[in-house]
Amino acid sequence: MRRPFGSVRARAALAATLVVAVALVAAGATVLFSLRGNLTGQADGAADSTARHVATSLATGTAPDALDLDDDDPVQVVDDDGKVVATSEDLEKISGTGASDVQPTKARPDDDGDDDNDGDQQSGSVSDHTDYTDGSATIDGDGADYRFAAVEVEDTAYGDLTVYAGGSLEAEQGAVNTALTSMLIGFPVLLVIVGGVTYLVTRRALRPVEGIRAEMAAITASQDLGRRVPEPDTHDEVARLAGTTNETLAALQDSIERQRRFVADASHELRSPIASLRTQLEVGAAHPELLDVDGAVEDTVRLQELAADLLLLARLDAGEKPGGAEVDLGALVREELSQRTRDRLPVTVEVEDVPQVAGSRGQLARVLGNLVDNAQRHARAGVHVTVRAADGRVLLGVADDGAGVPEGERERIFERFVRLDDARTRDGGGAGLGLAIARDVAARHGGTLTVRAAPEGGALFELALPAASG
């Protein structure tokens, strides 16, 4: 059962929609706050202008009941006792000014001598500070929200007065509501478009991936490793994925082909000594006097060595690690060569003082034995083994004075079951695994195994291993 949003296309569309949604909400909130702040500032400015106009009239001696307050916006004048001494016409209700009365009381001058009409009027001063509050007012039956500006007027003939003037918030509320409505309608539509476009674009971008998946499924079903997945001409990550997949398929095909050849060659190589050994045993069973014991032992040893080679190659192919033990290659060469008693030709040794190498002593001994066995089969008079150090590496050389290896065959001889026709036969030589094993072991030790012409005129096989870091 497929889970919701189980495809890359759906998850990409959902992720893109969520990201855009968060961005739109943040941008929308910023726009709304900015719009509201600007329009509120305009209402503050209008309220402050009206309040200061009224305050200036009071400061110049105009009596509160003589003020011209027939404006559409609410105005309220309050004395220092909290009594309302003037309001705008048709004001029915007000809040947010500190006084809820809408019916003014007649203001009385602070100085009784002002009633003598001596012609002098007391001047007041208008405060430079303005306070703002939110409130509401009803004028002639119409209620609305306002921003009230409070301006104080000091030292008037009627004492200290405070003028409250309102600036309408209708424009601010209308603009904010309109913007909010547009966002509530437009944002979902935009999110649907973003999600749909992302889904379609992602589907188109992933179409080659589906082609790769389908072809891989077909290859798995048919087990035909000769097939390859389609490679798009987009030069992007998908194209590189297809190229890497085809490289993997080619490597897998090559590995399986080599495995098949290995099995076929191993079967062929095993068949000969087994058949020879069986024939000798059958003849011996029928005619004991004709049993070739030495030949049977020789075939058994050959069969044992071939089985050991095959098992080692199988372990190497399985990725067996050589280990990190430090090995004295010079001491190993002296010890191993001292134990060889059946060599056809003498082996001379030249060992310098060299650093140790990291790896498997047993596998390195196997490399030395294979190289010396190979040299013994081709040498005319002797074999020369050297151990020296150069450029941070330890070099093991095995040289013979035979015919050498033709330059065109110097890589092919390291392939499995390869024997040069003019160099050795199945009976006189090995199965063609010794050099292949030696190179595989060298590679797994981080080294190399090469062949070139020897100074004596034969072949020089040189194993180069990195010196141990410790």
PDB file of N, CA and C in Angstrom, residues 135-228:
ATOM      1  N   GLY A 135     -10.005  54.916  20.498  1.00  0.00           N
ATOM      2  CA  GLY A 135     -11.353  55.048  21.039  1.00  0.00           C
ATOM      3  C   GLY A 135     -12.384  54.987  19.946  1.00  0.00           C
ATOM      4  N   SER A 136     -13.612  55.376  20.296  1.00  0.00           N
ATOM      5  CA  SER A 136     -14.719  55.379  19.334  1.00  0.00           C
ATOM      6  C   SER A 136     -15.634  56.554  19.644  1.00  0.00           C
ATOM      7  N   ALA A 137     -16.439  56.888  18.671  1.00  0.00           N
ATOM      8  CA  ALA A 137     -17.383  57.994  18.848  1.00  0.00           C
ATOM      9  C   ALA A 137     -18.568  57.782  17.919  1.00  0.00           C
ATOM     10  N   THR A 138     -19.740  58.326  18.356  1.00  0.00           N
ATOM     11  CA  THR A 138     -20.949  58.289  17.537  1.00  0.00           C
ATOM     12  C   THR A 138     -21.369  59.729  17.266  1.00  0.00           C
ATOM     13  N   ILE A 139     -21.412  60.090  15.980  1.00  0.00           N
ATOM     14  CA  ILE A 139     -21.796  61.438  15.565  1.00  0.00           C
ATOM     15  C   ILE A 139     -23.008  61.328  14.663  1.00  0.00           C
ATOM     16  N   ASP A 140     -24.069  61.960  15.125  1.00  0.00           N
ATOM     17  CA  ASP A 140     -25.319  61.979  14.358  1.00  0.00           C
ATOM     18  C   ASP A 140     -25.735  60.571  13.947  1.00  0.00           C
ATOM     19  N   GLY A 141     -25.611  59.643  14.871  1.00  0.00           N
ATOM     20  CA  GLY A 141     -26.061  58.277  14.636  1.00  0.00           C
ATOM     21  C   GLY A 141     -25.048  57.364  13.981  1.00  0.00           C
ATOM     22  N   ASP A 142     -23.905  57.876  13.526  1.00  0.00           N
ATOM     23  CA  ASP A 142     -22.887  57.048  12.861  1.00  0.00           C
ATOM     24  C   ASP A 142     -21.726  56.787  13.827  1.00  0.00           C
ATOM     25  N   GLY A 143     -21.521  55.519  14.188  1.00  0.00           N
ATOM     26  CA  GLY A 143     -20.428  55.151  15.081  1.00  0.00           C
ATOM     27  C   GLY A 143     -19.204  54.713  14.296  1.00  0.00           C
ATOM     28  N   ALA A 144     -18.046  55.022  14.792  1.00  0.00           N
ATOM     29  CA  ALA A 144     -16.794  54.659  14.121  1.00  0.00           C
ATOM     30  C   ALA A 144     -15.672  54.649  15.143  1.00  0.00           C
ATOM     31  N   ASP A 145     -14.543  54.016  14.730  1.00  0.00           N
ATOM     32  CA  ASP A 145     -13.345  53.996  15.563  1.00  0.00           C
ATOM     33  C   ASP A 145     -12.462  55.171  15.192  1.00  0.00           C
ATOM     34  N   TYR A 146     -11.767  55.711  16.220  1.00  0.00           N
ATOM     35  CA  TYR A 146     -10.933  56.889  16.003  1.00  0.00           C
ATOM     36  C   TYR A 146      -9.619  56.733  16.755  1.00  0.00           C
ATOM     37  N   ARG A 147      -8.633  57.523  16.278  1.00  0.00           N
ATOM     38  CA  ARG A 147      -7.409  57.763  17.026  1.00  0.00           C
ATOM     39  C   ARG A 147      -7.522  59.167  17.609  1.00  0.00           C
ATOM     40  N   PHE A 148      -7.462  59.281  18.934  1.00  0.00           N
ATOM     41  CA  PHE A 148      -7.626  60.570  19.596  1.00  0.00           C
ATOM     42  C   PHE A 148      -6.269  61.148  19.948  1.00  0.00           C
ATOM     43  N   ALA A 149      -6.084  62.426  19.569  1.00  0.00           N
ATOM     44  CA  ALA A 149      -4.894  63.172  19.945  1.00  0.00           C
ATOM     45  C   ALA A 149      -5.261  64.083  21.104  1.00  0.00           C
ATOM     46  N   ALA A 150      -4.460  64.055  22.184  1.00  0.00           N
ATOM     47  CA  ALA A 150      -4.717  64.890  23.374  1.00  0.00           C
ATOM     48  C   ALA A 150      -3.627  65.933  23.486  1.00  0.00           C
ATOM     49  N   VAL A 151      -4.042  67.214  23.419  1.00  0.00           N
ATOM     50  CA  VAL A 151      -3.114  68.345  23.500  1.00  0.00           C
ATOM     51  C   VAL A 151      -3.525  69.215  24.671  1.00  0.00           C
ATOM     52  N   GLU A 152      -2.609  69.532  25.549  1.00  0.00           N
ATOM     53  CA  GLU A 152      -2.907  70.364  26.720  1.00  0.00           C
ATOM     54  C   GLU A 152      -2.665  71.843  26.405  1.00  0.00           C
ATOM     55  N   VAL A 153      -3.580  72.674  26.968  1.00  0.00           N
ATOM     56  CA  VAL A 153      -3.459  74.124  26.872  1.00  0.00           C
ATOM     57  C   VAL A 153      -3.395  74.659  28.297  1.00  0.00           C
ATOM     58  N   GLU A 154      -2.325  75.330  28.662  1.00  0.00           N
ATOM     59  CA  GLU A 154      -2.132  75.784  30.036  1.00  0.00           C
ATOM     60  C   GLU A 154      -2.310  77.303  30.142  1.00  0.00           C
ATOM     61  N   ASP A 155      -2.720  77.711  31.356  1.00  0.00           N
ATOM     62  CA  ASP A 155      -2.797  79.141  31.714  1.00  0.00           C
ATOM     63  C   ASP A 155      -3.776  79.914  30.844  1.00  0.00           C
ATOM     64  N   THR A 156      -4.914  79.282  30.530  1.00  0.00           N
ATOM     65  CA  THR A 156      -5.957  80.044  29.841  1.00  0.00           C
ATOM     66  C   THR A 156      -6.822  80.742  30.888  1.00  0.00           C
ATOM     67  N   ALA A 157      -7.710  81.577  30.407  1.00  0.00           N
ATOM     68  CA  ALA A 157      -8.629  82.270  31.336  1.00  0.00           C
ATOM     69  C   ALA A 157      -9.524  81.292  32.065  1.00  0.00           C
ATOM     70  N   TYR A 158      -9.623  80.051  31.532  1.00  0.00           N
ATOM     71  CA  TYR A 158     -10.489  79.038  32.137  1.00  0.00           C
ATOM     72  C   TYR A 158      -9.659  77.922  32.773  1.00  0.00           C
ATOM     73  N   GLY A 159      -8.432  78.215  33.033  1.00  0.00           N
ATOM     74  CA  GLY A 159      -7.550  77.242  33.660  1.00  0.00           C
ATOM     75  C   GLY A 159      -6.851  76.363  32.626  1.00  0.00           C
ATOM     76  N   ASP A 160      -6.344  75.258  33.087  1.00  0.00           N
ATOM     77  CA  ASP A 160      -5.679  74.306  32.191  1.00  0.00           C
ATOM     78  C   ASP A 160      -6.745  73.449  31.521  1.00  0.00           C
ATOM     79  N   LEU A 161      -6.653  73.350  30.205  1.00  0.00           N
ATOM     80  CA  LEU A 161      -7.623  72.579  29.426  1.00  0.00           C
ATOM     81  C   LEU A 161      -6.895  71.515  28.604  1.00  0.00           C
ATOM     82  N   THR A 162      -7.622  70.454  28.288  1.00  0.00           N
ATOM     83  CA  THR A 162      -7.100  69.393  27.408  1.00  0.00           C
ATOM     84  C   THR A 162      -8.040  69.226  26.238  1.00  0.00           C
ATOM     85  N   VAL A 163      -7.490  69.275  25.043  1.00  0.00           N
ATOM     86  CA  VAL A 163      -8.287  69.138  23.816  1.00  0.00           C
ATOM     87  C   VAL A 163      -8.099  67.725  23.264  1.00  0.00           C
ATOM     88  N   TYR A 164      -9.204  67.028  23.083  1.00  0.00           N
ATOM     89  CA  TYR A 164      -9.201  65.708  22.456  1.00  0.00           C
ATOM     90  C   TYR A 164      -9.827  65.841  21.067  1.00  0.00           C
ATOM     91  N   ALA A 165      -9.083  65.452  20.043  1.00  0.00           N
ATOM     92  CA  ALA A 165      -9.605  65.481  18.675  1.00  0.00           C
ATOM     93  C   ALA A 165      -9.374  64.118  18.042  1.00  0.00           C
ATOM     94  N   GLY A 166     -10.378  63.633  17.345  1.00  0.00           N
ATOM     95  CA  GLY A 166     -10.293  62.299  16.768  1.00  0.00           C
ATOM     96  C   GLY A 166      -9.997  62.304  15.279  1.00  0.00           C
ATOM     97  N   GLY A 167      -9.150  61.369  14.870  1.00  0.00           N
ATOM     98  CA  GLY A 167      -8.887  61.120  13.456  1.00  0.00           C
ATOM     99  C   GLY A 167      -9.487  59.785  13.077  1.00  0.00           C
ATOM    100  N   SER A 168     -10.285  59.748  12.035  1.00  0.00           N
ATOM    101  CA  SER A 168     -11.027  58.536  11.680  1.00  0.00           C
ATOM    102  C   SER A 168     -10.091  57.413  11.247  1.00  0.00           C
ATOM    103  N   LEU A 169     -10.406  56.194  11.704  1.00  0.00           N
ATOM    104  CA  LEU A 169      -9.673  54.986  11.297  1.00  0.00           C
ATOM    105  C   LEU A 169     -10.410  54.212  10.216  1.00  0.00           C
ATOM    106  N   GLU A 170     -11.409  54.830   9.631  1.00  0.00           N
ATOM    107  CA  GLU A 170     -12.209  54.129   8.618  1.00  0.00           C
ATOM    108  C   GLU A 170     -11.372  53.769   7.401  1.00  0.00           C
ATOM    109  N   ALA A 171     -10.518  54.720   6.965  1.00  0.00           N
ATOM    110  CA  ALA A 171      -9.673  54.439   5.802  1.00  0.00           C
ATOM    111  C   ALA A 171      -8.690  53.307   6.106  1.00  0.00           C
ATOM    112  N   GLU A 172      -8.106  53.348   7.321  1.00  0.00           N
ATOM    113  CA  GLU A 172      -7.157  52.300   7.712  1.00  0.00           C
ATOM    114  C   GLU A 172      -7.825  50.941   7.766  1.00  0.00           C
ATOM    115  N   GLN A 173      -8.986  50.883   8.393  1.00  0.00           N
ATOM    116  CA  GLN A 173      -9.702  49.610   8.512  1.00  0.00           C
ATOM    117  C   GLN A 173     -10.151  49.098   7.153  1.00  0.00           C
ATOM    118  N   GLY A 174     -10.599  50.017   6.310  1.00  0.00           N
ATOM    119  CA  GLY A 174     -11.034  49.596   4.979  1.00  0.00           C
ATOM    120  C   GLY A 174      -9.888  49.051   4.151  1.00  0.00           C
ATOM    121  N   ALA A 175      -8.743  49.770   4.194  1.00  0.00           N
ATOM    122  CA  ALA A 175      -7.593  49.309   3.415  1.00  0.00           C
ATOM    123  C   ALA A 175      -7.070  47.974   3.931  1.00  0.00           C
ATOM    124  N   VAL A 176      -6.981  47.847   5.282  1.00  0.00           N
ATOM    125  CA  VAL A 176      -6.495  46.596   5.849  1.00  0.00           C
ATOM    126  C   VAL A 176      -7.444  45.451   5.532  1.00  0.00           C
ATOM    127  N   ASN A 177      -8.740  45.685   5.657  1.00  0.00           N
ATOM    128  CA  ASN A 177      -9.712  44.624   5.347  1.00  0.00           C
ATOM    129  C   ASN A 177      -9.646  44.230   3.880  1.00  0.00           C
ATOM    130  N   THR A 178      -9.484  45.243   3.002  1.00  0.00           N
ATOM    131  CA  THR A 178      -9.393  44.934   1.568  1.00  0.00           C
ATOM    132  C   THR A 178      -8.138  44.104   1.268  1.00  0.00           C
ATOM    133  N   ALA A 179      -6.999  44.521   1.873  1.00  0.00           N
ATOM    134  CA  ALA A 179      -5.755  43.773   1.655  1.00  0.00           C
ATOM    135  C   ALA A 179      -5.858  42.364   2.220  1.00  0.00           C
ATOM    136  N   LEU A 180      -6.467  42.239   3.398  1.00  0.00           N
ATOM    137  CA  LEU A 180      -6.612  40.916   4.013  1.00  0.00           C
ATOM    138  C   LEU A 180      -7.509  40.025   3.181  1.00  0.00           C
ATOM    139  N   THR A 181      -8.591  40.580   2.671  1.00  0.00           N
ATOM    140  CA  THR A 181      -9.492  39.787   1.818  1.00  0.00           C
ATOM    141  C   THR A 181      -8.780  39.332   0.556  1.00  0.00           C
ATOM    142  N   SER A 182      -8.005  40.249  -0.034  1.00  0.00           N
ATOM    143  CA  SER A 182      -7.263  39.879  -1.250  1.00  0.00           C
ATOM    144  C   SER A 182      -6.276  38.757  -0.961  1.00  0.00           C
ATOM    145  N   MET A 183      -5.629  38.852   0.202  1.00  0.00           N
ATOM    146  CA  MET A 183      -4.672  37.802   0.546  1.00  0.00           C
ATOM    147  C   MET A 183      -5.360  36.467   0.788  1.00  0.00           C
ATOM    148  N   LEU A 184      -6.487  36.500   1.501  1.00  0.00           N
ATOM    149  CA  LEU A 184      -7.195  35.255   1.785  1.00  0.00           C
ATOM    150  C   LEU A 184      -7.690  34.581   0.521  1.00  0.00           C
ATOM    151  N   ILE A 185      -7.977  35.390  -0.500  1.00  0.00           N
ATOM    152  CA  ILE A 185      -8.432  34.814  -1.776  1.00  0.00           C
ATOM    153  C   ILE A 185      -7.245  34.449  -2.656  1.00  0.00           C
ATOM    154  N   GLY A 186      -6.239  35.348  -2.706  1.00  0.00           N
ATOM    155  CA  GLY A 186      -5.133  35.144  -3.634  1.00  0.00           C
ATOM    156  C   GLY A 186      -4.116  34.119  -3.175  1.00  0.00           C
ATOM    157  N   PHE A 187      -3.845  34.075  -1.868  1.00  0.00           N
ATOM    158  CA  PHE A 187      -2.821  33.153  -1.387  1.00  0.00           C
ATOM    159  C   PHE A 187      -3.148  31.695  -1.688  1.00  0.00           C
ATOM    160  N   PRO A 188      -4.370  31.202  -1.382  1.00  0.00           N
ATOM    161  CA  PRO A 188      -4.661  29.806  -1.716  1.00  0.00           C
ATOM    162  C   PRO A 188      -4.531  29.504  -3.206  1.00  0.00           C
ATOM    163  N   VAL A 189      -4.968  30.463  -4.033  1.00  0.00           N
ATOM    164  CA  VAL A 189      -4.845  30.253  -5.480  1.00  0.00           C
ATOM    165  C   VAL A 189      -3.373  30.160  -5.875  1.00  0.00           C
ATOM    166  N   LEU A 190      -2.567  31.061  -5.313  1.00  0.00           N
ATOM    167  CA  LEU A 190      -1.140  31.047  -5.613  1.00  0.00           C
ATOM    168  C   LEU A 190      -0.482  29.765  -5.119  1.00  0.00           C
ATOM    169  N   LEU A 191      -0.879  29.289  -3.950  1.00  0.00           N
ATOM    170  CA  LEU A 191      -0.296  28.049  -3.423  1.00  0.00           C
ATOM    171  C   LEU A 191      -0.655  26.852  -4.294  1.00  0.00           C
ATOM    172  N   VAL A 192      -1.897  26.834  -4.778  1.00  0.00           N
ATOM    173  CA  VAL A 192      -2.303  25.746  -5.681  1.00  0.00           C
ATOM    174  C   VAL A 192      -1.465  25.781  -6.954  1.00  0.00           C
ATOM    175  N   ILE A 193      -1.238  26.983  -7.473  1.00  0.00           N
ATOM    176  CA  ILE A 193      -0.428  27.115  -8.688  1.00  0.00           C
ATOM    177  C   ILE A 193       1.006  26.661  -8.428  1.00  0.00           C
ATOM    178  N   VAL A 194       1.574  27.098  -7.302  1.00  0.00           N
ATOM    179  CA  VAL A 194       2.953  26.711  -6.968  1.00  0.00           C
ATOM    180  C   VAL A 194       3.065  25.194  -6.820  1.00  0.00           C
ATOM    181  N   GLY A 195       2.112  24.601  -6.083  1.00  0.00           N
ATOM    182  CA  GLY A 195       2.152  23.155  -5.900  1.00  0.00           C
ATOM    183  C   GLY A 195       2.007  22.409  -7.211  1.00  0.00           C
ATOM    184  N   GLY A 196       1.076  22.866  -8.062  1.00  0.00           N
ATOM    185  CA  GLY A 196       0.860  22.198  -9.344  1.00  0.00           C
ATOM    186  C   GLY A 196       2.063  22.320 -10.265  1.00  0.00           C
ATOM    187  N   VAL A 197       2.632  23.536 -10.353  1.00  0.00           N
ATOM    188  CA  VAL A 197       3.794  23.731 -11.214  1.00  0.00           C
ATOM    189  C   VAL A 197       4.978  22.912 -10.710  1.00  0.00           C
ATOM    190  N   THR A 198       5.183  22.915  -9.391  1.00  0.00           N
ATOM    191  CA  THR A 198       6.290  22.129  -8.830  1.00  0.00           C
ATOM    192  C   THR A 198       6.113  20.645  -9.122  1.00  0.00           C
ATOM    193  N   TYR A 199       4.896  20.160  -8.983  1.00  0.00           N
ATOM    194  CA  TYR A 199       4.623  18.742  -9.260  1.00  0.00           C
ATOM    195  C   TYR A 199       4.927  18.406 -10.718  1.00  0.00           C
ATOM    196  N   LEU A 200       4.461  19.280 -11.637  1.00  0.00           N
ATOM    197  CA  LEU A 200       4.674  19.007 -13.057  1.00  0.00           C
ATOM    198  C   LEU A 200       6.146  19.094 -13.426  1.00  0.00           C
ATOM    199  N   VAL A 201       6.831  20.124 -12.899  1.00  0.00           N
ATOM    200  CA  VAL A 201       8.260  20.276 -13.211  1.00  0.00           C
ATOM    201  C   VAL A 201       9.057  19.107 -12.640  1.00  0.00           C
ATOM    202  N   THR A 202       8.714  18.713 -11.409  1.00  0.00           N
ATOM    203  CA  THR A 202       9.431  17.595 -10.799  1.00  0.00           C
ATOM    204  C   THR A 202       9.165  16.294 -11.551  1.00  0.00           C
ATOM    205  N   ARG A 203       7.926  16.111 -11.972  1.00  0.00           N
ATOM    206  CA  ARG A 203       7.614  14.891 -12.739  1.00  0.00           C
ATOM    207  C   ARG A 203       8.411  14.839 -14.027  1.00  0.00           C
ATOM    208  N   ARG A 204       8.497  15.995 -14.696  1.00  0.00           N
ATOM    209  CA  ARG A 204       9.260  16.017 -15.940  1.00  0.00           C
ATOM    210  C   ARG A 204      10.747  15.788 -15.676  1.00  0.00           C
ATOM    211  N   ALA A 205      11.255  16.394 -14.577  1.00  0.00           N
ATOM    212  CA  ALA A 205      12.672  16.223 -14.258  1.00  0.00           C
ATOM    213  C   ALA A 205      12.992  14.783 -13.879  1.00  0.00           C
ATOM    214  N   LEU A 206      12.028  14.105 -13.238  1.00  0.00           N
ATOM    215  CA  LEU A 206      12.263  12.731 -12.775  1.00  0.00           C
ATOM    216  C   LEU A 206      11.856  11.678 -13.799  1.00  0.00           C
ATOM    217  N   ARG A 207      11.357  12.119 -14.935  1.00  0.00           N
ATOM    218  CA  ARG A 207      10.961  11.136 -15.949  1.00  0.00           C
ATOM    219  C   ARG A 207      12.131  10.247 -16.363  1.00  0.00           C
ATOM    220  N   PRO A 208      13.345  10.806 -16.556  1.00  0.00           N
ATOM    221  CA  PRO A 208      14.475   9.904 -16.856  1.00  0.00           C
ATOM    222  C   PRO A 208      14.766   8.913 -15.728  1.00  0.00           C
ATOM    223  N   VAL A 209      14.536   9.330 -14.476  1.00  0.00           N
ATOM    224  CA  VAL A 209      14.755   8.416 -13.355  1.00  0.00           C
ATOM    225  C   VAL A 209      13.799   7.234 -13.444  1.00  0.00           C
ATOM    226  N   GLU A 210      12.558   7.508 -13.819  1.00  0.00           N
ATOM    227  CA  GLU A 210      11.596   6.420 -13.978  1.00  0.00           C
ATOM    228  C   GLU A 210      12.028   5.488 -15.104  1.00  0.00           C
ATOM    229  N   GLY A 211      12.601   6.089 -16.174  1.00  0.00           N
ATOM    230  CA  GLY A 211      13.120   5.245 -17.252  1.00  0.00           C
ATOM    231  C   GLY A 211      14.256   4.367 -16.774  1.00  0.00           C
ATOM    232  N   ILE A 212      15.136   4.928 -15.937  1.00  0.00           N
ATOM    233  CA  ILE A 212      16.238   4.139 -15.380  1.00  0.00           C
ATOM    234  C   ILE A 212      15.694   3.022 -14.501  1.00  0.00           C
ATOM    235  N   ARG A 213      14.705   3.351 -13.657  1.00  0.00           N
ATOM    236  CA  ARG A 213      14.123   2.334 -12.771  1.00  0.00           C
ATOM    237  C   ARG A 213      13.481   1.213 -13.569  1.00  0.00           C
ATOM    238  N   ALA A 214      12.716   1.591 -14.610  1.00  0.00           N
ATOM    239  CA  ALA A 214      12.031   0.576 -15.410  1.00  0.00           C
ATOM    240  C   ALA A 214      13.034  -0.345 -16.109  1.00  0.00           C
ATOM    241  N   GLU A 215      14.103   0.253 -16.641  1.00  0.00           N
ATOM    242  CA  GLU A 215      15.105  -0.564 -17.330  1.00  0.00           C
ATOM    243  C   GLU A 215      15.843  -1.461 -16.344  1.00  0.00           C
ATOM    244  N   MET A 216      16.146  -0.945 -15.142  1.00  0.00           N
ATOM    245  CA  MET A 216      16.796  -1.777 -14.139  1.00  0.00           C
ATOM    246  C   MET A 216      15.895  -2.936 -13.722  1.00  0.00           C
ATOM    247  N   ALA A 217      14.585  -2.678 -13.616  1.00  0.00           N
ATOM    248  CA  ALA A 217      13.652  -3.753 -13.297  1.00  0.00           C
ATOM    249  C   ALA A 217      13.636  -4.805 -14.402  1.00  0.00           C
ATOM    250  N   ALA A 218      13.682  -4.335 -15.660  1.00  0.00           N
ATOM    251  CA  ALA A 218      13.699  -5.272 -16.778  1.00  0.00           C
ATOM    252  C   ALA A 218      14.996  -6.080 -16.794  1.00  0.00           C
ATOM    253  N   ILE A 219      16.119  -5.425 -16.471  1.00  0.00           N
ATOM    254  CA  ILE A 219      17.397  -6.145 -16.430  1.00  0.00           C
ATOM    255  C   ILE A 219      17.382  -7.192 -15.324  1.00  0.00           C
ATOM    256  N   THR A 220      16.813  -6.825 -14.169  1.00  0.00           N
ATOM    257  CA  THR A 220      16.730  -7.778 -13.062  1.00  0.00           C
ATOM    258  C   THR A 220      15.865  -8.969 -13.434  1.00  0.00           C
ATOM    259  N   ALA A 221      14.745  -8.685 -14.116  1.00  0.00           N
ATOM    260  CA  ALA A 221      13.842  -9.775 -14.493  1.00  0.00           C
ATOM    261  C   ALA A 221      14.457 -10.682 -15.553  1.00  0.00           C
ATOM    262  N   SER A 222      15.151 -10.078 -16.528  1.00  0.00           N
ATOM    263  CA  SER A 222      15.703 -10.876 -17.625  1.00  0.00           C
ATOM    264  C   SER A 222      17.101 -11.411 -17.318  1.00  0.00           C
ATOM    265  N   GLN A 223      17.787 -10.817 -16.290  1.00  0.00           N
ATOM    266  CA  GLN A 223      19.159 -11.189 -15.947  1.00  0.00           C
ATOM    267  C   GLN A 223      20.107 -10.992 -17.123  1.00  0.00           C
ATOM    268  N   ASP A 224      19.741 -10.040 -18.003  1.00  0.00           N
ATOM    269  CA  ASP A 224      20.585  -9.717 -19.148  1.00  0.00           C
ATOM    270  C   ASP A 224      21.421  -8.496 -18.806  1.00  0.00           C
ATOM    271  N   LEU A 225      22.649  -8.732 -18.384  1.00  0.00           N
ATOM    272  CA  LEU A 225      23.511  -7.630 -17.988  1.00  0.00           C
ATOM    273  C   LEU A 225      24.106  -6.889 -19.170  1.00  0.00           C
ATOM    274  N   GLY A 226      23.800  -7.326 -20.379  1.00  0.00           N
ATOM    275  CA  GLY A 226      24.259  -6.607 -21.562  1.00  0.00           C
ATOM    276  C   GLY A 226      23.418  -5.383 -21.863  1.00  0.00           C
ATOM    277  N   ARG A 227      22.268  -5.264 -21.233  1.00  0.00           N
ATOM    278  CA  ARG A 227      21.400  -4.105 -21.453  1.00  0.00           C
ATOM    279  C   ARG A 227      21.917  -2.922 -20.649  1.00  0.00           C
ATOM    280  N   ARG A 228      21.560  -1.713 -21.093  1.00  0.00           N
ATOM    281  CA  ARG A 228      21.981  -0.494 -20.422  1.00  0.00           C
ATOM    282  C   ARG A 228      20.790   0.445 -20.260  1.00  0.00           C
TER     283      ARG A 228
END
